[in-house]
Amino acid sequence: MNTLNFRQAKSDDLVALVEMLADDDLGQARESPGTPLENGYASAFAAIENDPNNELIVCESEGELLGMLQITFIPYLTYIGSWRALIEGVRVSSSQRGAGIGGKLFEWAIERAKEKGCVIVQLTSDKKRPDAIRFYEKLGFKASHEGMKLWLN
């Protein structure tokens, strides 16, 4: 594997990122890749880019996007006013799955959370993604809480 570079996503990356999000069974049902992109993607990208507590990170090698994740830093009153890092939107290019990119993304993200003074790194994963859940468990994540969602649309 060539040298990996981790950086903030740029607006020029947006089409490729949406394609990556759509490149699995669940993503195919909820994302809308292709050009022109739905306006919601650009609006969300701008909101993430302008929020100092959000980072949309890409992993690349030789100009090719290999993976992505979003990390959000959240202040809490619990744990004596601590900060948490929430990792979501994790994807690895289908051509690179199984090559260790996901592990490298998480190494980078966990170090970033430490740099920001976070005491907890948390994530959610759809129960329909058993391979992803096993991957997170191998990284040391524990299913310590029961997550719930309320869809508002």
Coordinates of N, CA and C in Angstrom, one line a residue:
M1 N 0.9 -1.2 0.0 CA 0.0 0.0 0.0 C 0.9 1.2 0.0
N2 N 0.6 2.2 -0.9 CA 1.4 3.4 -0.9 C 1.0 4.3 0.3
T3 N 1.7 5.4 0.4 CA 1.5 6.3 1.6 C 0.1 6.8 1.6
L4 N -0.5 6.8 2.8 CA -1.9 7.3 2.9 C -1.8 8.7 3.5
N5 N -2.7 9.5 2.9 CA -2.8 10.9 3.4 C -4.2 11.1 3.9
F6 N -4.3 11.7 5.1 CA -5.6 12.0 5.7 C -5.8 13.5 5.7
R7 N -6.9 14.0 5.2 CA -7.1 15.4 5.1 C -8.6 15.7 5.2
Q8 N -8.9 17.0 5.4 CA -10.3 17.5 5.3 C -10.8 17.4 3.9
A9 N -12.0 16.9 3.7 CA -12.6 16.8 2.4 C -12.8 18.2 1.8
K10 N -12.7 18.3 0.5 CA -12.9 19.5 -0.2 C -14.1 19.4 -1.1
S11 N -14.7 20.5 -1.4 CA -15.9 20.5 -2.2 C -15.7 19.7 -3.5
D12 N -14.5 19.7 -4.1 CA -14.3 18.9 -5.3 C -14.4 17.4 -5.1
D13 N -14.3 17.0 -3.8 CA -14.5 15.6 -3.5 C -15.9 15.1 -3.4
L14 N -16.9 16.0 -3.4 CA -18.2 15.7 -3.0 C -18.9 14.6 -3.9
V15 N -18.7 14.7 -5.2 CA -19.3 13.7 -6.0 C -18.8 12.3 -5.7
A16 N -17.5 12.2 -5.5 CA -16.8 10.9 -5.2 C -17.3 10.4 -3.8
L17 N -17.5 11.3 -2.9 CA -17.9 10.9 -1.5 C -19.3 10.4 -1.5
V18 N -20.2 11.0 -2.3 CA -21.6 10.5 -2.4 C -21.6 9.2 -3.1
E19 N -20.8 9.0 -4.1 CA -20.7 7.7 -4.7 C -20.2 6.6 -3.8
M20 N -19.3 7.0 -2.9 CA -18.8 6.0 -1.9 C -19.9 5.7 -0.9
L21 N -20.7 6.7 -0.5 CA -21.8 6.5 0.5 C -22.8 5.5 -0.1
A22 N -23.0 5.6 -1.4 CA -24.0 4.9 -2.1 C -23.6 3.5 -2.5
D23 N -22.3 3.2 -2.3 CA -21.8 1.9 -2.8 C -21.9 0.7 -1.9
D24 N -23.1 0.5 -1.4 CA -23.4 -0.7 -0.7 C -24.9 -0.9 -0.6
D25 N -25.4 -2.0 -0.1 CA -26.8 -2.3 -0.2 C -27.7 -1.2 0.5
L26 N -27.2 -0.8 1.7 CA -28.0 0.2 2.5 C -27.9 1.6 1.8
G27 N -26.7 2.0 1.4 CA -26.4 3.3 0.7 C -27.2 3.4 -0.6
Q28 N -27.3 2.3 -1.3 CA -28.0 2.4 -2.6 C -29.5 2.8 -2.4
A29 N -30.0 2.4 -1.3 CA -31.4 2.7 -1.0 C -31.7 4.2 -0.5
R30 N -30.6 4.8 0.0 CA -30.8 6.1 0.7 C -30.0 7.3 0.1
E31 N -29.1 7.0 -0.8 CA -28.3 8.0 -1.4 C -28.7 8.2 -2.8
S32 N -28.2 9.4 -3.4 CA -28.6 9.7 -4.7 C -27.3 10.2 -5.5
P33 N -26.5 9.3 -5.9 CA -25.2 9.7 -6.6 C -25.5 10.2 -8.0
G34 N -24.5 10.7 -8.7 CA -24.7 11.1 -10.0 C -24.7 12.6 -10.1
T35 N -24.5 13.2 -11.3 CA -24.4 14.6 -11.4 C -25.6 15.1 -12.2
P36 N -26.2 16.2 -11.9 CA -25.8 17.0 -10.8 C -26.3 16.4 -9.5
L37 N -25.5 16.6 -8.4 CA -25.9 16.1 -7.1 C -27.2 16.8 -6.6
E38 N -27.9 16.1 -5.7 CA -29.0 16.8 -5.0 C -28.5 17.9 -4.2
N39 N -29.2 19.0 -4.1 CA -28.7 20.2 -3.4 C -28.4 20.0 -1.9
G40 N -29.1 19.0 -1.3 CA -28.9 18.7 0.1 C -27.4 18.3 0.4
Y41 N -26.8 17.7 -0.5 CA -25.4 17.3 -0.3 C -24.5 18.5 -0.2
A42 N -24.6 19.5 -1.0 CA -23.8 20.7 -1.0 C -24.1 21.5 0.3
S43 N -25.4 21.6 0.7 CA -25.8 22.3 1.9 C -25.2 21.6 3.1
A44 N -25.2 20.3 3.2 CA -24.7 19.6 4.3 C -23.2 19.7 4.4
F45 N -22.5 19.6 3.2 CA -21.1 19.8 3.1 C -20.7 21.2 3.7
A46 N -21.4 22.2 3.2 CA -21.1 23.6 3.7 C -21.2 23.7 5.2
A47 N -22.3 23.1 5.7 CA -22.5 23.2 7.2 C -21.4 22.5 8.0
I48 N -21.0 21.3 7.5 CA -19.9 20.6 8.1 C -18.6 21.4 8.0
E49 N -18.3 21.9 6.9 CA -17.1 22.7 6.6 C -17.0 23.9 7.5
N50 N -18.2 24.5 7.8 CA -18.2 25.8 8.6 C -18.4 25.5 10.1
D51 N -18.5 24.3 10.5 CA -18.7 24.0 11.9 C -17.3 23.5 12.5
P52 N -16.8 24.3 13.4 CA -15.5 23.9 14.0 C -15.5 22.6 14.8
N53 N -16.7 22.1 15.1 CA -16.8 20.8 15.8 C -17.1 19.6 14.9
N54 N -17.0 19.8 13.6 CA -17.2 18.8 12.6 C -16.1 18.7 11.6
E55 N -15.7 17.5 11.3 CA -14.6 17.3 10.3 C -15.0 16.1 9.4
L56 N -15.0 16.4 8.1 CA -15.3 15.3 7.1 C -13.9 15.0 6.6
I57 N -13.4 13.8 6.9 CA -12.1 13.4 6.6 C -12.0 12.4 5.5
V58 N -11.1 12.5 4.6 CA -10.9 11.5 3.5 C -9.5 10.9 3.7
C59 N -9.4 9.7 3.3 CA -8.1 9.0 3.2 C -7.8 8.8 1.7
E60 N -6.6 9.2 1.3 CA -6.3 9.1 -0.1 C -4.9 8.6 -0.3
S61 N -4.6 8.1 -1.5 CA -3.3 7.7 -1.9 C -3.1 8.0 -3.4
E62 N -2.1 8.7 -3.7 CA -1.8 9.1 -5.0 C -3.0 9.8 -5.7
G63 N -3.7 10.6 -5.0 CA -4.9 11.3 -5.5 C -6.2 10.6 -5.6
E64 N -6.2 9.3 -5.2 CA -7.4 8.4 -5.2 C -8.0 8.4 -3.9
L65 N -9.3 8.7 -3.8 CA -10.0 8.7 -2.5 C -10.3 7.2 -2.2
L66 N -9.8 6.8 -1.0 CA -9.9 5.4 -0.6 C -11.0 5.2 0.5
G67 N -11.2 6.2 1.3 CA -12.1 6.1 2.4 C -12.5 7.5 3.0
M68 N -13.5 7.4 3.9 CA -14.0 8.7 4.4 C -14.6 8.4 5.8
L69 N -14.8 9.4 6.6 CA -15.6 9.4 7.8 C -15.8 10.8 8.2
Q70 N -16.9 11.0 9.0 CA -17.2 12.3 9.7 C -16.9 12.1 11.2
I71 N -16.2 13.1 11.7 CA -16.0 13.1 13.2 C -16.6 14.4 13.7
T72 N -17.4 14.2 14.7 CA -18.0 15.4 15.4 C -17.6 15.4 16.8
F73 N -17.2 16.6 17.3 CA -16.7 16.7 18.7 C -17.9 17.4 19.5
I74 N -18.3 16.7 20.5 CA -19.5 17.1 21.3 C -19.1 17.4 22.7
P75 N -19.4 18.6 23.2 CA -19.2 18.8 24.7 C -20.4 18.3 25.5
Y76 N -20.1 17.7 26.6 CA -21.0 17.1 27.5 C -20.8 17.7 28.9
L77 N -21.9 17.7 29.7 CA -21.8 18.0 31.1 C -21.3 16.8 31.9
T78 N -21.7 15.6 31.4 CA -21.3 14.4 32.1 C -19.8 14.1 32.0
Y79 N -19.4 13.3 32.9 CA -17.9 13.0 33.0 C -17.2 14.3 33.2
I80 N -17.7 15.1 34.1 CA -17.1 16.3 34.6 C -16.9 17.3 33.4
G81 N -17.9 17.4 32.6 CA -17.7 18.4 31.5 C -16.8 17.9 30.4
S82 N -16.9 16.7 30.0 CA -16.0 16.1 29.0 C -16.4 16.4 27.6
W83 N -15.6 16.0 26.7 CA -15.9 16.0 25.2 C -15.9 14.6 24.7
R84 N -16.7 14.4 23.7 CA -16.8 13.1 23.0 C -16.6 13.3 21.6
A85 N -16.1 12.2 20.9 CA -16.0 12.2 19.5 C -17.0 11.2 19.0
L86 N -17.8 11.6 18.0 CA -18.8 10.8 17.4 C -18.3 10.5 16.0
I87 N -18.2 9.3 15.6 CA -17.7 8.9 14.3 C -18.9 8.3 13.5
E88 N -19.2 8.9 12.3 CA -20.3 8.4 11.5 C -19.9 8.5 10.0
G89 N -20.7 7.9 9.2 CA -20.5 8.0 7.7 C -19.2 7.4 7.3
V90 N -18.8 6.3 7.9 CA -17.6 5.6 7.6 C -17.8 4.8 6.3
R91 N -16.9 5.0 5.3 CA -17.0 4.2 4.1 C -15.5 4.0 3.6
V92 N -15.3 2.8 3.0 CA -14.1 2.5 2.3 C -14.5 2.2 0.9
S93 N -13.8 2.7 -0.1 CA -14.0 2.4 -1.5 C -14.2 0.9 -1.7
S94 N -15.1 0.4 -2.4 CA -15.4 -1.0 -2.6 C -14.1 -1.7 -3.2
S95 N -13.3 -1.0 -3.9 CA -12.1 -1.6 -4.5 C -11.0 -1.8 -3.4
Q96 N -11.2 -1.2 -2.3 CA -10.1 -1.2 -1.3 C -10.6 -1.9 0.0
R97 N -11.8 -2.4 0.1 CA -12.3 -3.1 1.3 C -11.4 -4.3 1.5
G98 N -11.1 -4.5 2.8 CA -10.2 -5.6 3.2 C -8.7 -5.3 3.1
A99 N -8.4 -4.1 2.7 CA -7.0 -3.8 2.5 C -6.4 -3.0 3.7
G100 N -7.2 -2.9 4.8 CA -6.7 -2.2 6.0 C -7.0 -0.7 6.1
I101 N -7.7 -0.2 5.1 CA -8.0 1.3 5.0 C -8.8 1.7 6.2
G102 N -9.9 0.9 6.5 CA -10.8 1.2 7.6 C -10.0 1.3 8.9
G103 N -9.1 0.4 9.2 CA -8.3 0.4 10.4 C -7.5 1.6 10.5
K104 N -6.9 2.0 9.4 CA -6.1 3.2 9.3 C -6.9 4.5 9.5
L105 N -8.1 4.5 9.0 CA -9.0 5.6 9.2 C -9.3 5.8 10.7
F106 N -9.6 4.7 11.3 CA -9.9 4.7 12.8 C -8.7 5.0 13.6
E107 N -7.5 4.6 13.3 CA -6.3 5.0 14.0 C -6.2 6.5 13.9
W108 N -6.4 7.1 12.7 CA -6.3 8.5 12.6 C -7.4 9.2 13.4
A109 N -8.6 8.7 13.3 CA -9.7 9.4 14.0 C -9.6 9.3 15.5
I110 N -9.1 8.2 16.1 CA -8.9 8.1 17.5 C -7.8 9.0 18.0
E111 N -6.7 9.1 17.2 CA -5.7 10.1 17.6 C -6.2 11.5 17.5
R112 N -7.0 11.8 16.5 CA -7.6 13.1 16.4 C -8.5 13.4 17.7
A113 N -9.2 12.5 18.1 CA -10.1 12.6 19.3 C -9.2 12.9 20.5
K114 N -8.1 12.2 20.6 CA -7.2 12.4 21.8 C -6.7 13.8 21.7
E115 N -6.2 14.3 20.5 CA -5.7 15.6 20.3 C -6.7 16.7 20.8
K116 N -8.0 16.4 20.6 CA -9.1 17.4 20.9 C -9.5 17.2 22.4
G117 N -8.9 16.3 23.1 CA -9.2 16.1 24.5 C -10.4 15.3 24.8
C118 N -10.9 14.5 23.9 CA -12.0 13.7 24.1 C -11.7 12.5 25.0
V119 N -12.8 12.2 25.8 CA -12.6 11.0 26.8 C -13.3 9.8 26.2
I120 N -14.2 9.9 25.3 CA -14.9 8.8 24.7 C -15.0 9.0 23.2
V121 N -14.9 7.9 22.5 CA -15.1 7.9 21.0 C -16.3 7.0 20.9
Q122 N -17.4 7.4 20.2 CA -18.6 6.6 20.1 C -19.0 6.6 18.6
L123 N -19.8 5.6 18.3 CA -20.3 5.5 16.9 C -21.6 4.7 17.0
T124 N -22.3 4.7 15.9 CA -23.5 3.8 15.7 C -23.2 3.1 14.4
S125 N -23.8 1.9 14.3 CA -23.8 1.1 13.1 C -25.1 0.5 12.9
D126 N -25.6 0.5 11.7 CA -26.9 -0.2 11.4 C -26.8 -1.7 11.8
K127 N -27.8 -2.2 12.4 CA -27.8 -3.6 12.7 C -27.7 -4.5 11.5
K128 N -28.0 -4.0 10.4 CA -28.0 -4.7 9.1 C -26.5 -4.8 8.6
R129 N -25.6 -4.3 9.3 CA -24.2 -4.3 8.9 C -23.3 -5.1 9.9
P130 N -23.6 -6.5 9.9 CA -22.9 -7.3 10.9 C -21.3 -7.3 10.7
D131 N -20.9 -7.2 9.4 CA -19.4 -7.2 9.2 C -18.8 -5.9 9.8
A132 N -19.5 -4.8 9.6 CA -19.0 -3.5 10.2 C -19.0 -3.6 11.7
I133 N -20.0 -4.2 12.3 CA -20.1 -4.3 13.8 C -18.9 -5.1 14.3
R134 N -18.6 -6.3 13.6 CA -17.5 -7.1 14.0 C -16.2 -6.3 13.9
F135 N -16.1 -5.5 12.8 CA -14.9 -4.7 12.6 C -14.7 -3.7 13.8
Y136 N -15.8 -3.0 14.2 CA -15.7 -2.1 15.3 C -15.3 -2.8 16.6
E137 N -15.9 -4.0 16.8 CA -15.5 -4.7 18.0 C -14.1 -5.1 18.0
K138 N -13.5 -5.5 16.9 CA -12.1 -5.8 16.8 C -11.2 -4.6 17.1
L139 N -11.7 -3.4 16.9 CA -11.0 -2.2 17.2 C -11.1 -1.8 18.7
G140 N -11.9 -2.5 19.4 CA -12.1 -2.3 20.9 C -13.4 -1.6 21.2
F141 N -14.3 -1.3 20.3 CA -15.5 -0.7 20.6 C -16.4 -1.7 21.3
K142 N -17.2 -1.3 22.3 CA -18.1 -2.2 23.0 C -19.5 -1.7 22.8
A143 N -20.4 -2.7 22.6 CA -21.9 -2.4 22.5 C -22.4 -2.2 24.0
S144 N -22.1 -1.0 24.6 CA -22.4 -0.8 26.0 C -23.7 -0.1 26.2
H145 N -24.3 0.4 25.2 CA -25.6 1.1 25.3 C -26.5 0.7 24.2
E146 N -27.8 0.9 24.4 CA -28.8 0.6 23.4 C -29.1 1.9 22.7
G147 N -28.9 2.0 21.4 CA -29.2 3.2 20.6 C -30.6 3.2 20.1
M148 N -31.2 4.3 19.9 CA -32.5 4.5 19.4 C -32.6 5.7 18.5
K149 N -33.5 5.6 17.5 CA -33.6 6.7 16.5 C -35.1 6.9 16.3
L150 N -35.5 8.2 16.1 CA -36.8 8.6 15.8 C -36.8 9.3 14.4
W151 N -37.3 8.7 13.4 CA -37.3 9.4 12.1 C -38.4 10.5 12.0
L152 N -38.0 11.6 11.6 CA -38.9 12.8 11.6 C -39.5 13.1 10.3
N153 N -39.4 12.3 9.3 CA -40.0 12.6 8.0 C -41.2 11.7 7.6

